[in-house]
Coordinates of C-alpha atoms in Angstrom, one line a residue:
M1 CA 15.2 117.3 -35.9
R2 CA 18.6 119.4 -37.4
K3 CA 21.8 119.1 -35.4
T4 CA 21.6 123.3 -34.7
L5 CA 18.7 122.4 -32.3
L6 CA 20.9 120.1 -30.3
R7 CA 23.6 122.3 -29.4
W8 CA 24.6 124.0 -26.5
S9 CA 25.1 127.7 -25.9
A10 CA 28.7 128.5 -23.5
R11 CA 26.3 129.7 -20.5
Q12 CA 24.0 126.0 -21.2
S13 CA 27.1 124.5 -21.1
L14 CA 28.8 126.0 -18.1
L15 CA 25.6 125.4 -15.8
S16 CA 25.7 121.6 -17.1
G17 CA 29.3 121.3 -15.5
A18 CA 28.3 123.1 -12.0
V19 CA 25.3 120.9 -11.9
T20 CA 27.8 117.9 -12.7
A21 CA 30.7 119.1 -10.2
L22 CA 27.6 119.6 -7.5
F23 CA 26.5 116.5 -7.7
A24 CA 29.9 114.7 -7.4
L25 CA 30.3 116.6 -4.4
G26 CA 27.0 115.3 -3.2
L27 CA 27.5 111.6 -4.1
L28 CA 30.6 111.7 -2.3
L29 CA 29.2 113.3 1.4
I30 CA 26.7 111.0 1.1
L31 CA 29.1 107.7 0.4
S32 CA 31.2 109.1 3.2
L33 CA 28.6 109.6 5.6
Q34 CA 27.1 106.0 4.8
V35 CA 31.0 104.6 5.4
N36 CA 31.0 106.4 8.5
N37 CA 27.6 105.5 9.9
S38 CA 28.4 101.6 8.7
Y39 CA 31.3 101.8 10.5
R40 CA 30.2 102.9 14.1
A41 CA 27.7 100.1 13.6
E42 CA 29.9 97.5 13.1
V43 CA 31.9 98.7 16.1
Q44 CA 28.4 98.8 18.2
R45 CA 27.8 95.5 16.9
A46 CA 30.9 94.4 18.4
R47 CA 31.0 95.9 21.4
D48 CA 27.7 94.2 22.0
E49 CA 28.4 91.3 20.9
A50 CA 31.8 91.0 23.5
Q51 CA 29.2 92.2 26.0
N52 CA 27.1 89.2 25.2
L53 CA 30.0 87.0 25.0
A54 CA 31.2 87.9 28.2
G55 CA 27.9 87.7 29.6
V56 CA 27.2 84.1 28.5
L57 CA 31.0 83.1 30.0
E58 CA 30.5 84.9 33.4
G59 CA 26.9 82.4 33.6
Q60 CA 28.9 79.6 32.8
L61 CA 32.0 79.5 35.2
G62 CA 29.8 81.3 37.4
S63 CA 27.1 78.2 37.6
A64 CA 30.3 75.9 37.7
L65 CA 31.9 77.9 40.7
R66 CA 28.5 77.7 42.6
E67 CA 27.4 74.0 41.5
I68 CA 31.8 73.4 42.8
D69 CA 30.9 75.0 46.2
L70 CA 28.2 73.3 46.9
V71 CA 29.3 70.0 46.4
I72 CA 32.1 70.6 48.8
N73 CA 30.1 72.0 51.0
G74 CA 28.1 68.7 51.2
L75 CA 31.4 67.1 51.2
T76 CA 32.5 68.8 54.2
Q77 CA 29.5 67.8 56.7
Q78 CA 30.0 64.0 56.1
L79 CA 33.7 64.3 57.3
Q80 CA 35.0 63.8 60.3
P81 CA 38.1 64.9 61.7
A82 CA 40.4 61.9 61.3
D83 CA 39.5 61.7 57.7
L84 CA 41.7 64.4 57.1
R85 CA 44.4 64.1 59.3
E86 CA 45.2 60.4 58.8
Q87 CA 46.0 58.3 55.6
D88 CA 45.3 54.9 56.7
L89 CA 42.0 54.7 58.7
G90 CA 41.4 51.2 58.3
E91 CA 40.7 49.4 54.8
T92 CA 36.1 50.0 55.7
R93 CA 36.9 53.5 56.2
N94 CA 39.6 54.2 53.5
K95 CA 37.1 52.6 50.6
E96 CA 34.0 54.8 52.2
L97 CA 35.9 57.9 51.5
Q98 CA 36.9 57.3 48.5
S99 CA 33.5 56.0 47.3
L100 CA 32.1 59.1 49.0
L101 CA 35.0 61.3 47.6
L102 CA 34.2 59.6 43.5
D103 CA 30.2 60.3 44.2
Q104 CA 31.2 63.9 45.0
L105 CA 33.9 64.0 41.8
A106 CA 30.8 62.1 39.4
Q107 CA 28.5 65.3 40.8
I108 CA 30.7 68.4 38.8
R109 CA 32.1 67.2 35.8
Q110 CA 34.1 70.4 35.8
L111 CA 36.7 69.0 38.1
D112 CA 39.7 66.9 37.5
N113 CA 40.3 65.7 40.9
L114 CA 38.9 65.6 44.7
G115 CA 40.9 65.7 47.7
L116 CA 41.3 65.8 51.5
F117 CA 44.7 67.3 53.1
S118 CA 45.3 67.6 56.8
P119 CA 46.1 70.9 58.4
G120 CA 49.5 70.9 57.3
A121 CA 48.6 70.3 53.5
V122 CA 49.4 66.5 53.3
L123 CA 47.5 64.6 50.9
T124 CA 45.3 61.7 52.5
H125 CA 42.6 60.9 50.3
R126 CA 41.9 61.8 47.1
A127 CA 38.9 60.9 44.5
L128 CA 41.5 59.6 41.8
D129 CA 44.2 57.3 42.8
V130 CA 46.3 57.5 39.3
P131 CA 49.2 59.0 37.6
G132 CA 49.1 62.1 36.8
S133 CA 46.1 62.9 39.1
N134 CA 48.3 64.8 42.2
I135 CA 46.9 67.8 43.5
P136 CA 49.9 70.3 44.2
L137 CA 48.9 71.7 47.0
K138 CA 51.4 73.5 49.5
P139 CA 51.5 74.8 52.9
E140 CA 52.4 78.0 51.9
S141 CA 49.4 78.6 49.4
L142 CA 47.0 78.1 52.7
E143 CA 48.7 80.7 54.4
R144 CA 45.8 83.4 54.1
L145 CA 42.7 80.3 55.1
R146 CA 45.3 79.2 58.2
N147 CA 45.5 83.0 59.5
N148 CA 42.4 84.4 58.8
P149 CA 39.3 82.0 59.9
F150 CA 36.5 83.8 58.5
V151 CA 38.0 82.7 54.9
E152 CA 36.2 79.4 54.2
R153 CA 37.0 79.0 50.7
D154 CA 40.2 80.0 48.7
Y155 CA 41.9 79.4 45.2
V156 CA 45.3 78.0 44.3
R157 CA 47.0 78.7 41.2
L158 CA 48.3 75.5 40.0
T159 CA 52.0 75.2 39.5
N160 CA 54.6 73.0 37.8
N161 CA 57.4 70.8 39.4
D162 CA 59.8 73.8 38.8
G163 CA 57.3 75.9 41.0
L164 CA 56.3 78.1 37.5
Q165 CA 52.7 79.0 37.7
R166 CA 50.4 76.9 34.8
P167 CA 46.7 77.4 33.4
G168 CA 44.1 76.3 35.8
L169 CA 43.3 76.5 40.0
I170 CA 42.5 74.4 43.4
I171 CA 39.6 75.4 44.9
V172 CA 40.8 74.9 48.3
R173 CA 37.9 74.4 51.3
R174 CA 38.8 75.2 55.3
V175 CA 37.3 72.1 57.3
E176 CA 35.8 72.7 60.9
T177 CA 34.0 69.8 62.6
T178 CA 34.2 72.1 65.7
S179 CA 34.2 75.7 65.4
G180 CA 37.4 77.6 65.7
Q181 CA 39.6 74.6 65.5
L182 CA 41.2 73.5 62.0
D183 CA 40.9 69.7 61.0
G184 CA 42.1 70.3 57.7
W185 CA 41.1 71.2 54.0
V186 CA 38.9 70.3 51.3
G187 CA 41.0 70.6 47.4
A188 CA 39.3 70.2 44.0
T189 CA 41.4 70.6 40.8
L190 CA 40.3 72.5 37.7
T191 CA 42.3 72.6 35.0
T192 CA 42.7 73.7 31.9
Q193 CA 40.6 70.9 29.7
Y194 CA 36.9 72.5 31.6
F195 CA 37.8 76.2 30.2
D196 CA 39.1 74.7 27.1
R197 CA 35.7 73.1 26.1
V198 CA 33.9 76.6 28.1
F199 CA 36.3 78.7 25.5
G200 CA 35.5 76.9 22.6
T201 CA 32.1 77.5 22.2
L202 CA 32.4 81.0 22.1
S203 CA 32.4 82.9 19.0
L204 CA 35.4 84.8 18.6
G205 CA 37.0 85.1 15.4
Q206 CA 40.0 84.1 13.8
Q207 CA 41.7 86.8 16.1
G208 CA 39.6 86.9 19.3
V209 CA 40.5 86.4 22.7
A210 CA 38.7 84.5 25.8
M211 CA 40.3 84.7 29.4
L212 CA 40.0 83.9 33.2
V213 CA 42.1 86.1 35.5
D214 CA 42.0 86.2 38.8
E215 CA 42.0 89.2 41.3
R216 CA 45.9 89.3 41.3
L217 CA 45.9 89.9 38.0
G218 CA 46.8 86.9 36.9
V219 CA 46.2 85.0 33.7
I220 CA 44.1 81.2 34.8
A221 CA 42.7 80.1 31.5
S222 CA 43.2 81.7 27.9
Y223 CA 41.5 81.1 24.7
P224 CA 43.3 80.8 22.7
A225 CA 46.3 79.5 24.9
K226 CA 48.8 81.9 23.8
P227 CA 47.0 85.2 22.3
A228 CA 49.0 87.4 20.4
G229 CA 48.8 90.9 20.8
F230 CA 46.4 91.2 23.3
E231 CA 47.2 91.9 27.3
P232 CA 44.2 92.7 29.5
D233 CA 43.5 96.1 31.0
A234 CA 45.4 96.0 34.3
A235 CA 43.8 98.9 35.3
T236 CA 39.7 98.2 34.6
L237 CA 40.5 94.7 36.2
R238 CA 41.8 96.6 39.6
A239 CA 38.9 98.7 39.3
L240 CA 36.6 95.8 39.1
R241 CA 38.2 94.0 42.1
D242 CA 38.3 97.3 44.2
G243 CA 34.5 97.9 43.3
A244 CA 35.3 100.9 41.7
Q245 CA 33.5 99.7 38.8
D246 CA 30.8 97.4 38.6
G247 CA 28.8 95.5 35.9
I248 CA 30.4 94.6 32.4
Q249 CA 33.0 97.4 31.4
I250 CA 33.9 98.1 27.5
R251 CA 37.2 99.0 26.7
Q252 CA 38.7 100.1 23.3
T253 CA 42.6 99.6 22.6
R254 CA 44.9 99.8 19.4
V255 CA 47.7 97.5 19.1
D256 CA 50.0 97.1 16.0
G257 CA 47.6 98.6 13.7
I258 CA 44.7 96.2 15.6
T259 CA 41.7 97.5 17.3
R260 CA 40.0 95.4 19.9
Q261 CA 36.4 95.7 21.6
T262 CA 37.1 94.1 24.7
A263 CA 34.5 93.4 27.4
Y264 CA 35.2 92.7 31.2
Q265 CA 33.4 91.4 33.8
Q266 CA 33.9 89.7 37.5
I267 CA 31.9 86.1 38.0
G268 CA 29.4 87.2 40.6
H269 CA 31.0 87.8 44.2
S270 CA 34.2 85.5 43.1
P271 CA 37.9 87.1 42.7
F272 CA 37.9 86.1 39.0
F273 CA 37.6 87.8 36.0
V274 CA 36.6 87.2 32.6
A275 CA 38.1 89.2 29.5
V276 CA 36.7 89.1 25.8
S277 CA 38.1 90.5 22.8
L278 CA 37.2 90.7 19.8
S279 CA 39.9 92.0 16.2
S280 CA 39.2 94.2 14.1
N281 CA 40.3 92.1 11.8
D282 CA 37.4 90.2 12.6
Y283 CA 34.1 92.3 13.1
L284 CA 35.4 95.0 10.5
A285 CA 35.9 92.2 7.4
R286 CA 32.7 93.1 6.6
W287 CA 32.8 96.5 6.8
Q288 CA 35.3 96.5 4.8
T289 CA 34.1 94.2 1.8
E290 CA 31.1 96.7 2.2
T291 CA 33.0 99.6 1.6
R292 CA 35.3 98.6 -1.4
Y293 CA 31.4 97.8 -2.8
Y294 CA 30.6 101.6 -1.9
L295 CA 33.3 103.0 -2.9
I296 CA 33.0 101.5 -6.3
G297 CA 29.2 102.4 -7.0
G298 CA 30.7 105.8 -6.1
A299 CA 32.9 105.3 -8.7
L300 CA 30.6 103.9 -10.9
L301 CA 27.9 106.7 -10.0
L302 CA 30.5 109.1 -10.7
A303 CA 32.0 108.2 -13.7
M304 CA 27.6 107.5 -14.8
A305 CA 27.4 111.2 -13.9
L306 CA 30.4 112.4 -16.2
L307 CA 29.0 110.2 -19.2
M308 CA 26.4 112.1 -18.6
T309 CA 27.3 115.3 -18.9
Y310 CA 29.3 113.7 -22.1
F311 CA 26.1 113.1 -23.4
F312 CA 24.9 116.5 -23.2
W313 CA 27.9 117.6 -25.2
Q314 CA 27.4 114.7 -28.2
S315 CA 23.7 114.9 -28.1
R316 CA 23.6 113.3 -31.6
Q317 CA 24.1 110.1 -29.6
L318 CA 21.9 110.2 -26.5
S319 CA 19.6 107.9 -27.9
T320 CA 22.2 105.2 -28.0
H321 CA 23.4 106.0 -24.7
L322 CA 19.7 105.7 -22.6
R323 CA 19.4 102.3 -24.5
H324 CA 22.6 101.0 -22.5
K325 CA 21.6 102.5 -19.7
E326 CA 18.2 101.0 -19.9
K327 CA 20.3 97.7 -20.5
R328 CA 22.6 98.1 -17.7
L329 CA 19.3 98.9 -15.4
D330 CA 17.5 95.5 -16.4
A331 CA 21.0 93.6 -15.7
S332 CA 21.1 95.2 -12.0
E333 CA 17.7 94.6 -10.7
S334 CA 17.7 90.6 -12.7
R335 CA 20.8 90.6 -10.2
F336 CA 18.8 92.2 -7.4
R337 CA 15.9 89.9 -7.7
Q338 CA 18.4 87.2 -8.2
M339 CA 20.5 87.8 -5.0
I340 CA 16.9 88.1 -3.2
E341 CA 15.7 84.9 -4.3
T342 CA 18.9 83.2 -2.9
T343 CA 19.7 84.6 0.0
P344 CA 19.7 82.4 3.0
V345 CA 17.1 84.8 4.7
A346 CA 13.8 84.6 4.3
L347 CA 11.9 88.0 3.3
V348 CA 8.3 88.9 3.1
L349 CA 7.0 92.2 1.8
S350 CA 3.6 93.2 2.5
R351 CA 1.2 96.1 2.6
P352 CA 0.7 97.8 5.8
G353 CA -2.7 99.0 5.1
D354 CA -4.5 95.5 4.4
H355 CA -1.6 93.2 5.7
F356 CA -2.0 91.5 2.0
I357 CA 2.1 89.6 1.2
T358 CA 3.0 91.5 -2.0
Y359 CA 6.4 89.6 -2.5
I360 CA 7.8 86.4 -0.9
N361 CA 11.2 84.9 -1.6
Q362 CA 11.8 81.0 -2.4
Q363 CA 13.6 80.9 1.0
A364 CA 10.7 82.2 2.7
A365 CA 8.2 80.1 0.7
Q366 CA 10.1 76.9 1.6
M367 CA 10.1 77.6 5.3
F368 CA 6.4 78.0 5.0
A369 CA 5.5 75.0 2.9
L370 CA 3.5 77.2 0.6
P371 CA 3.9 78.1 -3.5
Q372 CA 5.0 81.8 -3.9
A373 CA 2.3 82.5 -5.8
A374 CA -0.2 81.5 -3.2
A375 CA 1.4 83.2 -0.5
L376 CA 0.4 86.4 -2.7
S377 CA -3.6 85.9 -1.7
M378 CA -2.6 85.4 2.1
R379 CA -2.4 88.3 4.9
V380 CA 1.1 88.4 6.4
F381 CA -0.5 88.1 9.9
Q382 CA -1.6 84.4 9.3
L383 CA 2.2 82.9 9.7
Y384 CA 1.9 84.0 12.8
Q385 CA 1.5 81.4 15.1
D386 CA -0.6 83.9 17.5
R387 CA -1.9 87.0 15.7
L388 CA -1.4 89.7 18.6
D389 CA 2.4 89.2 17.9
F390 CA 2.1 90.7 14.4
L391 CA 0.2 93.4 15.7
N392 CA 2.5 94.5 18.5
Q393 CA 5.7 94.3 16.3
L394 CA 3.9 96.7 13.8
E395 CA 2.7 98.9 16.3
N396 CA 6.3 99.1 17.4
V397 CA 7.6 99.6 14.3
R398 CA 4.9 102.6 13.2
Q399 CA 6.2 104.0 16.7
G400 CA 9.9 104.3 15.4
Q401 CA 11.1 101.2 17.8
A402 CA 13.3 98.9 16.8
V403 CA 11.9 95.1 16.2
R404 CA 15.5 93.1 15.6
N405 CA 16.0 89.4 16.2
L406 CA 12.5 89.1 17.6
E407 CA 11.7 85.2 18.8
V408 CA 8.2 84.5 17.5
R409 CA 6.4 81.5 17.0
L410 CA 5.4 81.2 13.6
R411 CA 3.0 78.6 11.4
R412 CA 3.4 76.6 8.1
S413 CA 1.1 76.2 5.9
N414 CA 0.3 72.7 7.1
G415 CA -0.1 74.0 11.2
E416 CA 3.1 72.9 12.2
T417 CA 4.1 75.5 14.3
F418 CA 8.5 76.4 14.4
W419 CA 10.8 79.2 16.1
G420 CA 12.0 81.9 14.3
H421 CA 14.1 84.8 14.4
L422 CA 12.2 87.9 13.3
S423 CA 13.2 91.5 12.3
M424 CA 10.7 94.0 10.6
S425 CA 10.9 97.6 8.8
L426 CA 9.2 99.8 7.2
A427 CA 10.3 100.9 3.8
Q428 CA 9.5 104.1 1.6
G429 CA 9.5 103.2 -2.2
S430 CA 8.2 104.4 -5.2
A431 CA 5.1 102.6 -4.7
G432 CA 4.3 103.7 -0.9
T433 CA 5.2 102.2 2.1
T434 CA 6.1 98.5 2.5
L435 CA 6.4 96.6 5.3
L436 CA 9.6 94.6 5.1
I437 CA 10.1 90.9 7.1
G438 CA 13.3 88.9 7.7
I439 CA 12.9 85.7 9.4
S440 CA 15.6 82.9 10.0
D441 CA 14.6 79.1 11.3
I442 CA 15.9 78.8 14.9
T443 CA 13.8 75.7 15.6
E444 CA 16.9 73.6 16.3
H445 CA 18.3 76.2 18.1
K446 CA 15.4 76.0 20.3
A447 CA 15.9 72.6 21.4
L448 CA 19.3 72.7 22.1
E449 CA 18.2 75.2 24.6
T450 CA 15.3 72.9 25.8
E451 CA 17.8 69.9 25.9
L452 CA 20.4 72.1 27.6
Q453 CA 18.3 73.2 30.4
H454 CA 17.3 69.5 31.2
R455 CA 20.4 68.2 31.4
A456 CA 21.2 71.1 33.6
T457 CA 18.5 70.6 36.5
T458 CA 18.2 66.6 35.8
D459 CA 20.5 64.3 37.5
G460 CA 21.3 61.5 34.8
L461 CA 21.1 58.5 36.3
S462 CA 17.8 59.1 38.2
G463 CA 15.9 61.4 36.1
L464 CA 15.2 63.2 39.1
A465 CA 16.0 66.8 39.7
N466 CA 19.7 67.2 41.1
R467 CA 21.1 68.5 43.8
A468 CA 21.2 72.4 43.1
H469 CA 17.7 72.6 41.2
F470 CA 16.3 70.8 43.8
M471 CA 17.4 73.1 46.5
D472 CA 16.4 76.5 44.0
V473 CA 12.6 75.1 43.7
A474 CA 12.9 73.9 47.3
N475 CA 13.8 77.2 48.6
H476 CA 11.0 79.2 46.4
E477 CA 8.8 76.2 47.4
L478 CA 9.7 77.3 50.9
I479 CA 9.5 81.0 50.9
R480 CA 5.8 80.4 49.1
A481 CA 4.4 78.3 52.5
Q482 CA 6.1 80.5 54.9
R483 CA 4.0 83.5 52.9
Y484 CA 0.8 81.6 53.1
G485 CA 1.5 80.1 56.3
R486 CA 0.5 76.6 54.7
P487 CA 1.9 73.4 55.7
L488 CA 5.2 71.6 53.8
T489 CA 7.2 68.8 55.1
L490 CA 10.6 67.4 54.0
M491 CA 11.4 63.6 53.3
M492 CA 14.8 62.4 53.2
I493 CA 15.0 58.7 51.8
D494 CA 18.4 56.4 52.3
I495 CA 19.0 53.3 50.8
D496 CA 20.0 50.7 54.0
H497 CA 23.2 48.4 53.3
F498 CA 23.4 50.0 49.6
K499 CA 27.5 49.5 49.8
R500 CA 26.2 45.8 50.1
I501 CA 24.5 45.7 46.8
N502 CA 27.2 47.6 45.2
D503 CA 30.3 44.6 46.7
E504 CA 27.5 41.4 46.4
Y505 CA 26.2 42.5 42.5
G506 CA 28.2 45.3 40.9
H507 CA 27.8 49.1 40.8
D508 CA 25.3 48.1 37.1
A509 CA 22.6 46.8 40.2
G510 CA 23.5 50.2 42.4
D511 CA 22.3 52.3 39.4
A512 CA 19.5 50.0 38.7
A513 CA 18.6 50.3 42.7
I514 CA 19.1 53.8 42.3
R515 CA 16.6 54.0 39.1
A516 CA 14.2 51.9 40.9
I517 CA 13.4 54.0 43.9
A518 CA 13.3 56.8 41.8
A519 CA 10.4 55.2 39.6
L520 CA 9.2 54.3 43.2
C521 CA 8.7 57.5 44.3
R522 CA 7.3 59.3 41.2
S523 CA 4.7 57.0 41.5
T524 CA 3.7 57.1 45.1
L525 CA 4.4 61.3 45.4
R526 CA 1.7 63.5 43.8
D527 CA 3.3 65.2 40.9
A528 CA 2.8 68.7 43.2
D529 CA 5.7 66.9 45.0
L530 CA 9.3 67.7 44.6
I531 CA 11.8 64.4 44.4
G532 CA 15.5 65.4 44.3
R533 CA 18.7 63.1 44.4
L534 CA 20.9 64.6 46.9
G535 CA 24.0 62.3 45.7
G536 CA 24.8 58.9 45.9
E537 CA 22.3 56.6 47.3
E538 CA 20.5 59.8 49.3
F539 CA 16.9 61.1 47.8
A540 CA 15.0 64.0 49.1
A541 CA 10.8 64.6 48.8
L542 CA 9.4 68.1 49.1
L543 CA 5.4 67.8 50.4
P544 CA 3.3 71.1 49.8
E545 CA 0.6 71.5 51.5
T546 CA 0.9 68.2 53.8
P547 CA 0.9 68.7 57.4
M548 CA 3.0 66.1 59.4
P549 CA 0.7 63.6 60.0
M550 CA -0.3 62.9 56.3
A551 CA 3.2 62.7 55.6
L552 CA 3.7 59.8 58.1
L553 CA 1.5 58.4 56.1
V554 CA 2.6 58.8 52.9
A555 CA 6.6 57.8 53.6
E556 CA 5.3 54.6 55.3
R557 CA 3.2 53.6 52.3
L558 CA 6.5 54.3 50.0
R559 CA 8.7 52.6 52.3
A560 CA 6.2 49.4 52.6
R561 CA 6.4 49.7 48.7
I562 CA 9.9 49.5 48.3
E563 CA 10.1 46.8 50.6
S564 CA 8.1 44.7 48.9
H565 CA 9.8 45.9 45.6
E566 CA 11.6 42.8 43.7
L567 CA 14.7 44.1 41.4
I568 CA 15.4 41.6 39.1
I569 CA 19.4 42.1 37.4
P570 CA 20.4 41.1 34.2
S571 CA 22.1 38.1 35.6
G572 CA 18.5 36.7 36.8
E573 CA 19.0 36.9 40.3
T574 CA 16.1 38.8 42.5
I575 CA 17.5 41.7 44.8
R576 CA 15.2 43.4 47.5
F577 CA 16.1 46.1 50.0
T578 CA 14.7 48.4 52.4
T579 CA 14.8 52.0 53.0
S580 CA 15.4 54.2 55.9
I581 CA 12.8 57.6 55.7
G582 CA 13.1 60.9 57.7
L583 CA 10.5 63.6 58.2
T584 CA 10.3 67.2 59.2
A585 CA 8.1 69.9 59.1
L586 CA 7.9 73.4 58.2
A587 CA 8.9 75.6 61.1
P588 CA 7.9 79.5 62.0
N589 CA 11.8 80.3 61.9
D590 CA 12.5 78.7 58.8
A591 CA 14.2 81.1 55.9
L592 CA 15.9 78.7 54.3
I593 CA 15.9 74.5 53.0
D594 CA 19.0 74.0 54.7
P595 CA 17.5 73.7 58.5
L596 CA 14.7 71.1 56.9
L597 CA 17.4 69.5 55.5
K598 CA 19.3 69.2 58.3
R599 CA 16.3 68.3 60.4
A600 CA 15.2 65.5 58.6
D601 CA 18.7 63.9 58.3
L602 CA 19.2 63.6 61.9
A603 CA 15.8 61.6 61.6
L604 CA 16.9 60.2 59.0
Y605 CA 19.7 58.8 61.4
E606 CA 17.7 57.7 64.2
A607 CA 15.8 55.4 61.6
K608 CA 19.6 53.9 60.8
H609 CA 20.1 53.8 64.6
G610 CA 16.9 52.4 65.2
G611 CA 17.2 49.1 63.0
R612 CA 16.8 50.5 59.4
N613 CA 13.6 50.0 57.3
R614 CA 11.6 52.8 59.1
V615 CA 10.1 56.7 59.0
S616 CA 11.2 58.7 62.0
Q617 CA 10.3 62.3 62.3
R618 CA 11.9 65.1 63.7
H619 CA 10.5 68.4 65.2
S620 CA 12.4 71.8 65.1
D621 CA 13.4 73.6 68.4
A622 CA 11.1 76.0 68.7
L623 CA 8.1 73.2 67.7
A624 CA 9.4 71.1 70.4
S625 CA 9.3 73.7 73.2

């Protein structure tokens, strides 16, 4: 073809320039929208993450405070007025109080120490009596509790010797063994070591901050210890404290060029608040990197547009430039395929119509333990444990609903099941609609969740339900029994002369006795019965669908088995011990498990004072009348 045929007229050249200019403007507009949308998405993700972290922190700290309150409340019910007013109660009683405080402290891993105080805030007894274990409680800190008998519990900030406040707090509970008469106080210290462990598990980034603030807007604990460039929003905290706002509040602030997304939440009904703040230097780092790539890509595309115009003007080099462009596209496709193959996320593509897999990357093939080529003859729902999960997710995607990070049970080619985080979307391409699925294996994470749940509800020594879990399940079972008018019996079991076992054979023998009681209870009672260790050598068993006559037979059988049981300790000695058992049945006016526990405890007291190694029952006042 002659050169004259490739020359453009002035009008054609002007049209080509105009098209190039419009293309450049459109490209800049698209890049601006993309950058803006990605920025908004990162900011929203940071706000959601701050909200989630605040919820997690509130749940952990709230659970710890409730557990502390339950144990301290149980401790106050076992105290006598003289225990709080006098330091020297005789060697026997002092040892009993020391053992009692240590047992309660062992149940609450969060606490550093536990002590008893006289009405004048003089420390009479404490669980740990070692250097550095003092509980710095001052009389003036108790004026609010002293002047208002309706306030049973308060929190006091820790102070140094010079009177300055330091991180941590003291949980103080008013003790009245006689209504209206102050007998003293129970105090427990909660220092920064516990808060550092809790805050240290949060993913805050390099400049993120987590704080615990009291109702006076004072910082109790902070991570890091001295955060730079962050102060909690006093107005938001006051609004939460005064009830003007509730739930999780998200605030955005900008200080020294750094934008922060901060979530505030009150811990239950306590006077404490958590604040979790994420820095833009952390949550926008990925966005900034992607933005640079967008700008570089836009600049490259714009340069390509100008280059195409230049091609029009230099028609004789058109074929050469086309070959260069083809090479660049091949290199880009090769890099894209390499990126897809090496990404740590498992990717699976399929046709929405017949669900056949059209592509699976190497990570996904390894996750499902099958060759990449073999996967192309499979349907995507064969990767699921339950086919209905896939169909429900596909229907949500077709209706425009987001499917992101769902926890799904999946199945490997050898039949092994595992948990995965799954995201699903529909993508439009030249070959039609493609179903894109991204998967991350979270089997280890789920196993960790199961282990944490087990630790939170199980007593570590006996393997039975701990006190908090027993109370929670027992209350639910009581509500069910009251609703359907079914019988229910509560049994309290206490090892006779348990202190003598510890004194004569050592605490290891005492622990072995507790484990033996737990094993005998499990083997004697039914699977439907709830067994728990309330503390020390005291156990409780809830017997659903069991009237009192049947419960008496069961209790007597358990007592006899324990009496005949021989425990051989490592030294070769054989220990035999007995138990006292208290029984009570559900009454029509019982709304919670606490009245049954009190009646069963009274029955246990009668069994103890009746000679031990026996079963005693106690009826409610309503049934007795």
